[in-house]
């Protein structure tokens, strides 16, 4: 096989190569875009989830703070003797519990229950209230009281991490009274308002013998209002932290459902989340997507030009192959092509593919030189074309006609029957039966024909 025969396989390989490159660029480009998009989204989701955890931890710390406030008045000796179910020093209770906890620490309500969980003291609204007013709140805070009393049976409140106890180990070791201390803190709804409710037993911290029977219990209520929410937001450096009945609609705002430990929905905690992945999503991702698209377009342009150049090369080589085996004037196969055709037939005959005869006719136009001399070479060229056309029309479809050069033609009839030579002579005679129109003249031409028959000759 000659080098020119490699154009078709090369073109096919190039087409497969360009398709593979295009698919690879598209695939890896999409993978890169997907990785960046996922990284940005994942970073935002991770940051948002971390902020949710921080919000929950902030609420736990606020409960621990309320319990710490209670500890400052509940864990010492004097309340044991000043506040009993038989006699209460109300001035002491107001000063050390009601006024102190509400004005110093900002608690909204302070209640004291005896060992039987009966209310014996209440303070809210800036003054001492009737203890019986606690009954309106009992149902809401009952779960907190039961937990502080370690009452048997399942709790109706959702478990919450005991952040307060993590800082009390040293106190409990140093003070024997602390061993009898119990506490609980939860987020519940009190009379339709969300609140932090903390309960703690009143126990001595020095003279443990003062404690007789079941200790009294102080119950604090701190309502979750705008001021409370603002303080939580400031502690988390979230300037727009808010509590709303419905979720926010802005895309950058996180609306976290806020449900009390008593499973009563409170509303939605909203804040503008920090979005570390936003740079990836809004800047890096579009740039990478544009880069991938530009790379794809550039590669497509380069590969398309490469395919076009390959196609042009293949067409040029095919044209060169055609011109190498065909006569430029008549368009007929030339001497080289005819020789290959005859060799192919003879080889097939030797190999047993053909066992019929073949006829070869060598044709020369008579007085062709006179046409060139008298009418010019243009008329001679036209005559060659006319003769070629007539011979093609008169020959059989499988006969092979070639121009050897000048006014010489060769006809190969293979395979051929016994009468093929005479039939071929008649077809050639028929081609020259009518005159040829040259330069406005009708000129009759003749030709000399030599015929050889294989395998006879």
Coordinates of C-alpha atoms in Angstrom, one line a residue, residues 8-452:
X8 CA -8.7 7.4 5.1
X9 CA -7.6 5.6 8.3
X10 CA -5.7 8.8 9.4
X11 CA -8.9 10.8 8.9
X12 CA -10.9 8.3 11.0
X13 CA -8.3 8.3 13.7
X14 CA -8.2 12.1 13.8
X15 CA -12.0 12.2 14.0
X16 CA -12.0 9.8 17.0
X17 CA -9.1 11.7 18.6
X18 CA -11.0 15.0 18.4
X19 CA -14.2 13.5 19.7
X20 CA -12.3 12.0 22.6
X21 CA -10.5 15.3 23.4
X22 CA -13.9 17.1 23.2
X23 CA -15.6 14.6 25.5
X24 CA -12.6 14.7 28.0
X25 CA -12.6 18.5 28.1
X26 CA -16.4 18.6 28.7
X27 CA -16.3 15.9 31.3
X28 CA -13.4 17.3 33.3
X29 CA -14.7 20.8 33.0
X30 CA -18.1 19.7 34.4
X31 CA -16.4 17.8 37.2
X32 CA -14.3 20.9 38.1
X33 CA -17.4 23.1 38.1
X34 CA -19.3 20.6 40.2
X35 CA -16.4 20.3 42.7
X36 CA -16.2 24.1 43.1
X37 CA -20.0 24.4 43.4
X38 CA -20.1 21.6 46.0
X39 CA -17.2 23.1 47.9
X40 CA -19.0 26.5 48.1
X41 CA -22.3 25.0 49.0
X42 CA -20.7 22.7 51.5
X43 CA -18.8 25.5 53.1
X44 CA -22.0 27.6 53.5
X45 CA -23.9 24.6 54.9
X46 CA -21.1 23.8 57.3
X47 CA -20.9 27.4 58.5
X48 CA -24.7 27.6 58.9
X49 CA -24.8 24.3 60.8
X50 CA -22.0 25.6 63.1
X51 CA -24.0 28.8 63.7
X52 CA -27.1 26.7 64.6
X53 CA -24.9 24.9 67.1
X54 CA -23.6 28.1 68.5
X55 CA -27.1 29.5 68.9
X56 CA -28.1 26.4 70.8
X57 CA -25.0 26.6 73.0
X58 CA -25.8 30.2 73.7
X59 CA -29.2 29.3 75.0
X60 CA -27.6 26.6 77.1
X61 CA -25.2 29.1 78.5
X62 CA -28.1 31.5 79.3
X63 CA -29.8 28.8 81.2
X64 CA -26.5 28.1 83.1
X65 CA -26.3 31.8 83.8
X66 CA -29.8 31.9 85.3
X67 CA -28.9 28.9 87.5
X68 CA -25.7 30.6 88.6
X69 CA -27.7 33.6 89.5
X70 CA -30.0 31.4 91.6
X71 CA -27.0 29.7 93.2
X72 CA -25.8 33.0 94.6
X73 CA -28.9 33.2 96.9
X74 CA -30.0 29.5 97.2
X75 CA -26.8 27.9 98.4
X76 CA -26.1 29.5 101.8
X77 CA -27.2 29.0 105.3
X78 CA -29.4 32.0 106.1
X79 CA -32.3 31.2 103.7
X80 CA -32.8 27.9 105.5
X81 CA -33.8 29.7 108.7
X82 CA -35.4 32.8 107.2
X83 CA -37.7 31.0 104.7
X84 CA -39.7 28.0 106.0
X85 CA -43.1 26.6 105.4
X86 CA -44.2 27.8 108.9
X87 CA -42.7 31.3 108.9
X88 CA -41.2 33.5 106.2
X89 CA -39.1 36.7 106.7
X90 CA -40.6 38.5 103.8
X91 CA -38.2 41.4 104.1
X92 CA -35.4 39.0 103.8
X93 CA -37.1 37.2 100.9
X94 CA -37.7 40.4 99.1
X95 CA -34.1 41.7 99.6
X96 CA -32.2 38.5 98.9
X97 CA -34.5 36.8 96.4
X98 CA -37.2 38.9 94.8
X99 CA -35.5 42.3 94.4
X100 CA -32.0 40.9 94.1
X101 CA -32.7 38.4 91.3
X102 CA -35.0 40.7 89.4
X103 CA -33.1 43.9 89.6
X104 CA -29.5 42.6 89.7
X105 CA -29.8 39.8 87.2
X106 CA -32.9 40.8 85.3
X107 CA -35.1 37.8 86.1
X108 CA -38.7 38.4 85.5
X109 CA -40.3 36.2 88.1
X110 CA -39.1 34.6 91.3
X111 CA -41.1 31.9 93.1
X112 CA -40.3 29.8 96.2
X113 CA -41.9 26.4 96.8
X114 CA -41.8 24.4 100.0
X115 CA -40.9 20.7 100.3
X116 CA -44.3 19.7 99.1
X117 CA -44.0 22.0 96.0
X118 CA -46.6 24.4 97.5
X119 CA -45.9 28.1 96.6
X120 CA -44.9 30.2 99.7
X121 CA -43.4 33.2 98.0
X122 CA -43.8 35.0 94.6
X123 CA -42.2 38.2 93.3
X124 CA -42.6 39.8 89.9
X125 CA -43.7 43.0 88.3
X126 CA -41.5 44.9 90.8
X127 CA -43.4 43.8 94.0
X128 CA -44.3 40.8 96.1
X129 CA -47.3 38.9 94.8
X130 CA -49.7 36.4 96.3
X131 CA -48.0 33.0 96.3
X132 CA -51.2 31.5 94.8
X133 CA -50.5 33.4 91.6
X134 CA -47.9 30.7 90.9
X135 CA -50.7 28.2 90.2
X136 CA -51.3 29.8 86.8
X137 CA -47.8 28.9 85.9
X138 CA -47.5 25.5 87.5
X139 CA -48.5 23.4 84.5
X140 CA -46.0 25.2 82.3
X141 CA -43.1 24.7 84.7
X142 CA -44.1 21.4 86.2
X143 CA -41.5 19.5 84.1
X144 CA -38.7 21.7 85.3
X145 CA -39.8 21.3 89.0
X146 CA -40.0 17.5 88.6
X147 CA -36.5 17.4 87.1
X148 CA -35.1 19.5 89.9
X149 CA -36.8 17.3 92.5
X150 CA -35.6 14.2 90.5
X151 CA -39.2 12.9 90.5
X152 CA -39.6 9.3 89.2
X153 CA -41.2 8.7 85.9
X154 CA -40.5 10.0 82.4
X155 CA -40.0 13.7 81.8
X156 CA -42.3 15.6 79.5
X157 CA -39.4 17.9 78.5
X158 CA -36.7 17.3 75.9
X159 CA -33.3 16.6 77.3
X160 CA -30.9 19.6 77.3
X161 CA -27.2 19.6 78.0
X162 CA -26.5 20.5 81.6
X163 CA -23.9 23.3 81.0
X164 CA -24.3 24.6 84.6
X165 CA -23.1 21.4 86.2
X166 CA -19.8 21.5 84.3
X167 CA -18.7 24.4 86.5
X168 CA -19.9 23.1 89.8
X169 CA -17.6 20.2 90.6
X170 CA -15.2 22.2 92.9
X171 CA -18.1 23.8 94.7
X172 CA -19.8 20.5 95.4
X173 CA -16.6 19.1 96.9
X174 CA -15.9 22.1 99.1
X175 CA -19.4 22.4 100.4
X176 CA -21.2 19.5 101.9
X177 CA -24.4 21.2 101.4
X178 CA -23.9 21.3 97.8
X179 CA -24.2 17.5 97.7
X180 CA -28.0 17.9 98.4
X181 CA -28.4 20.6 95.7
X182 CA -30.5 19.9 92.7
X183 CA -31.3 22.0 89.7
X184 CA -32.9 22.1 86.3
X185 CA -33.3 24.6 83.5
X186 CA -35.3 24.5 80.3
X187 CA -36.9 26.6 77.6
X188 CA -40.7 26.4 77.9
X189 CA -43.8 28.5 77.2
X190 CA -45.2 30.2 80.2
X191 CA -48.7 31.8 79.7
X192 CA -48.1 32.0 76.0
X193 CA -44.7 33.5 76.2
X194 CA -41.3 31.7 75.6
X195 CA -39.1 31.7 78.7
X196 CA -36.1 30.3 80.4
X197 CA -37.3 28.5 83.5
X198 CA -34.7 27.5 86.1
X199 CA -35.3 25.7 89.4
X200 CA -32.9 25.0 92.2
X201 CA -33.1 23.6 95.8
X202 CA -32.3 26.0 98.6
X203 CA -29.6 24.2 100.7
X204 CA -26.9 25.3 103.3
X205 CA -23.3 25.6 102.2
X206 CA -21.7 25.6 105.7
X207 CA -23.9 24.1 108.4
X208 CA -25.5 21.1 106.7
X209 CA -27.4 20.3 109.9
X210 CA -29.7 23.2 109.2
X211 CA -31.4 21.2 106.4
X212 CA -34.3 19.3 107.7
X213 CA -36.5 17.3 105.3
X214 CA -37.0 18.2 101.7
X215 CA -35.5 21.5 100.8
X216 CA -37.4 24.5 99.5
X217 CA -37.2 25.2 95.8
X218 CA -36.6 28.6 94.1
X219 CA -38.1 28.8 90.6
X220 CA -37.0 31.7 88.2
X221 CA -38.7 32.7 85.0
X222 CA -36.8 34.9 82.5
X223 CA -39.0 35.6 79.4
X224 CA -37.4 35.5 76.0
X225 CA -38.1 39.0 74.7
X226 CA -36.4 41.3 72.2
X227 CA -33.8 42.3 74.8
X228 CA -33.0 38.7 75.6
X229 CA -32.6 37.9 71.8
X230 CA -30.5 41.0 71.3
X231 CA -28.1 40.0 74.1
X232 CA -27.8 36.5 72.6
X233 CA -27.1 38.0 69.1
X234 CA -24.4 40.3 70.6
X235 CA -22.7 37.4 72.3
X236 CA -22.6 35.6 68.9
X237 CA -21.6 38.7 67.0
X238 CA -24.9 38.4 65.0
X239 CA -26.2 41.9 64.7
X240 CA -29.5 41.0 63.1
X241 CA -30.3 38.1 65.3
X242 CA -34.1 38.1 65.8
X243 CA -37.1 36.0 66.8
X244 CA -40.2 36.1 64.5
X245 CA -43.4 34.1 64.2
X246 CA -42.7 33.2 60.6
X247 CA -39.5 32.4 58.7
X248 CA -37.6 35.1 56.9
X249 CA -37.8 35.3 53.1
X250 CA -34.4 36.7 52.3
X251 CA -31.9 34.1 50.9
X252 CA -29.0 35.1 53.1
X253 CA -31.1 34.9 56.2
X254 CA -31.2 31.6 58.2
X255 CA -34.6 30.9 59.7
X256 CA -34.1 28.2 62.4
X257 CA -37.3 26.7 63.9
X258 CA -37.3 27.5 67.6
X259 CA -39.2 24.9 69.6
X260 CA -39.3 24.8 73.4
X261 CA -38.2 21.8 75.4
X262 CA -42.0 21.2 76.0
X263 CA -42.3 20.7 72.2
X264 CA -44.4 23.9 71.8
X265 CA -43.3 25.9 68.7
X266 CA -42.0 29.3 69.7
X267 CA -41.2 30.8 66.3
X268 CA -38.1 31.2 64.1
X269 CA -34.6 32.4 65.1
X270 CA -33.3 34.5 62.2
X271 CA -29.8 35.7 61.4
X272 CA -27.6 36.5 58.4
X273 CA -25.4 33.6 58.1
X274 CA -21.7 33.9 57.3
X275 CA -21.1 32.3 53.9
X276 CA -17.4 31.5 53.5
X277 CA -18.3 29.6 50.3
X278 CA -20.0 32.6 48.7
X279 CA -16.7 33.7 47.1
X280 CA -16.5 30.3 45.4
X281 CA -20.1 30.4 44.2
X282 CA -20.2 34.0 43.1
X283 CA -16.7 34.7 41.8
X284 CA -14.6 31.6 41.4
X285 CA -17.3 29.4 40.0
X286 CA -18.4 31.8 37.2
X287 CA -14.7 32.4 36.3
X288 CA -14.0 28.7 36.2
X289 CA -17.2 28.0 34.2
X290 CA -16.3 30.8 31.8
X291 CA -12.7 29.4 31.5
X292 CA -14.1 25.9 30.9
X293 CA -16.5 27.2 28.3
X294 CA -13.7 29.3 26.6
X295 CA -11.4 26.3 26.7
X296 CA -14.1 24.2 25.1
X297 CA -14.8 26.7 22.4
X298 CA -11.1 27.3 21.7
X299 CA -10.5 23.5 21.6
X300 CA -13.5 23.1 19.4
X301 CA -12.2 25.7 17.0
X302 CA -8.7 24.3 16.9
X303 CA -10.0 20.7 16.4
X304 CA -12.5 21.8 13.8
X305 CA -9.7 23.6 11.9
X306 CA -7.5 20.5 12.3
X307 CA -10.3 18.3 10.9
X308 CA -10.8 20.8 8.0
X309 CA -7.1 20.7 7.3
X310 CA -7.1 16.9 7.4
X311 CA -10.1 16.8 5.1
X312 CA -8.4 19.2 2.7
X313 CA -5.3 17.1 2.8
X314 CA -7.2 13.9 2.2
X315 CA -9.1 15.5 -0.7
X316 CA -5.9 16.9 -2.1
X317 CA -4.3 13.5 -1.9
X318 CA -7.3 11.8 -3.4
X319 CA -7.2 14.4 -6.2
X320 CA -3.5 13.7 -6.7
X321 CA -4.2 10.0 -6.9
X322 CA -6.9 10.6 -9.4
X323 CA -4.7 12.9 -11.5
X324 CA -1.9 10.3 -11.3
X325 CA -4.1 7.7 -13.0
X326 CA -6.2 9.9 -15.3
X327 CA -5.7 11.9 -18.4
X328 CA -6.3 15.6 -17.8
X329 CA -7.7 16.4 -21.2
X330 CA -10.2 13.5 -21.7
X331 CA -10.8 12.5 -18.1
X332 CA -10.1 8.9 -19.1
X333 CA -7.7 6.6 -17.2
X334 CA -4.1 7.0 -18.5
X335 CA -1.4 4.6 -19.4
X336 CA -0.4 3.8 -15.8
X337 CA -4.0 3.0 -14.9
X338 CA -4.5 0.8 -17.9
X339 CA -1.2 -1.1 -17.1
X340 CA -2.4 -1.8 -13.6
X341 CA -5.8 -2.9 -14.9
X342 CA -4.2 -5.4 -17.3
X343 CA -1.8 -6.7 -14.6
X344 CA -4.7 -7.2 -12.2
X345 CA -6.7 -9.2 -14.8
X346 CA -3.7 -11.4 -15.7
X347 CA -2.9 -12.0 -12.0
X348 CA -6.6 -12.9 -11.4
X349 CA -6.5 -15.3 -14.3
X350 CA -3.3 -17.0 -13.1
X351 CA -4.8 -17.4 -9.7
X352 CA -7.9 -19.0 -11.2
X353 CA -10.4 -16.2 -10.5
X354 CA -11.0 -15.7 -14.2
X355 CA -10.9 -18.4 -16.9
X356 CA -12.5 -16.4 -19.7
X357 CA -10.8 -14.6 -22.6
X358 CA -9.8 -10.9 -22.6
X359 CA -9.6 -8.6 -25.6
X360 CA -7.3 -5.5 -25.8
X361 CA -7.7 -3.0 -28.6
X362 CA -5.0 -0.4 -29.4
X363 CA -6.6 2.6 -31.3
X364 CA -4.9 5.3 -33.2
X365 CA -6.8 8.2 -34.9
X366 CA -5.8 8.6 -38.6
X367 CA -4.6 12.0 -39.8
X368 CA -4.7 13.5 -36.3
X369 CA -1.6 15.6 -37.1
X370 CA -3.4 17.1 -40.0
X371 CA -6.2 18.3 -37.7
X372 CA -3.7 20.0 -35.4
X373 CA -1.8 21.6 -38.4
X374 CA -4.8 22.9 -40.2
X375 CA -7.4 23.7 -37.5
X376 CA -5.1 24.2 -34.5
X377 CA -4.3 22.4 -31.3
X378 CA -7.6 23.5 -29.8
X379 CA -9.5 21.6 -32.5
X380 CA -7.2 18.6 -31.9
X381 CA -8.0 18.7 -28.1
X382 CA -11.7 18.9 -28.8
X383 CA -11.4 16.0 -31.2
X384 CA -9.7 13.9 -28.5
X385 CA -12.6 14.7 -26.1
X386 CA -15.3 13.9 -28.7
X387 CA -13.6 10.6 -29.6
X388 CA -13.4 9.7 -25.9
X389 CA -17.0 10.5 -25.4
X390 CA -18.2 8.4 -28.3
X391 CA -16.1 5.5 -27.3
X392 CA -17.5 5.5 -23.8
X393 CA -21.0 5.6 -25.3
X394 CA -20.4 2.7 -27.6
X395 CA -18.6 0.4 -25.2
X396 CA -20.1 -2.0 -22.6
X397 CA -20.3 -0.8 -19.0
X398 CA -17.6 -3.2 -17.9
X399 CA -15.2 -2.3 -20.7
X400 CA -12.1 -0.3 -19.6
X401 CA -11.1 2.7 -21.8
X402 CA -7.9 4.6 -21.4
X403 CA -5.9 7.3 -23.3
X404 CA -2.3 6.3 -23.7
X405 CA -1.3 9.8 -25.0
X406 CA -1.6 11.9 -28.1
X407 CA -4.3 10.3 -30.3
X408 CA -3.8 6.8 -28.9
X409 CA -6.5 4.9 -26.9
X410 CA -6.6 1.4 -25.4
X411 CA -9.7 -0.6 -24.7
X412 CA -9.7 -3.7 -22.4
X413 CA -12.7 -6.1 -22.5
X414 CA -12.3 -8.6 -19.7
X415 CA -13.7 -11.1 -19.4
X416 CA -14.8 -11.6 -23.0
X417 CA -16.5 -14.3 -25.1
X418 CA -15.3 -15.9 -28.3
X419 CA -16.8 -13.2 -30.5
X420 CA -15.6 -10.3 -28.4
X421 CA -12.9 -9.1 -30.8
X422 CA -15.3 -8.7 -33.7
X423 CA -17.9 -7.1 -31.5
X424 CA -15.4 -4.7 -30.2
X425 CA -14.3 -3.8 -33.7
X426 CA -17.9 -3.1 -34.6
X427 CA -18.4 -0.8 -31.6
X428 CA -15.3 1.2 -32.5
X429 CA -16.5 1.5 -36.1
X430 CA -19.8 2.7 -34.8
X431 CA -18.0 5.4 -32.8
X432 CA -16.4 6.8 -36.0
X433 CA -19.5 6.4 -38.2
X434 CA -20.7 10.0 -37.9
X435 CA -18.6 13.1 -38.7
X436 CA -17.1 15.2 -35.9
X437 CA -18.1 18.9 -35.6
X438 CA -14.8 20.9 -35.4
X439 CA -14.4 24.6 -35.8
X440 CA -17.7 24.9 -37.6
X441 CA -17.0 22.0 -39.9
X442 CA -18.2 18.4 -40.1
X443 CA -15.1 16.2 -40.5
X444 CA -15.1 12.5 -41.0
X445 CA -12.4 10.7 -39.1
X446 CA -11.2 7.1 -39.1
X447 CA -9.0 5.1 -36.8
X448 CA -6.6 2.2 -37.0
X449 CA -7.2 -0.5 -34.5
X450 CA -5.0 -3.4 -33.4
X451 CA -6.6 -6.2 -31.4
X452 CA -5.0 -8.8 -29.2

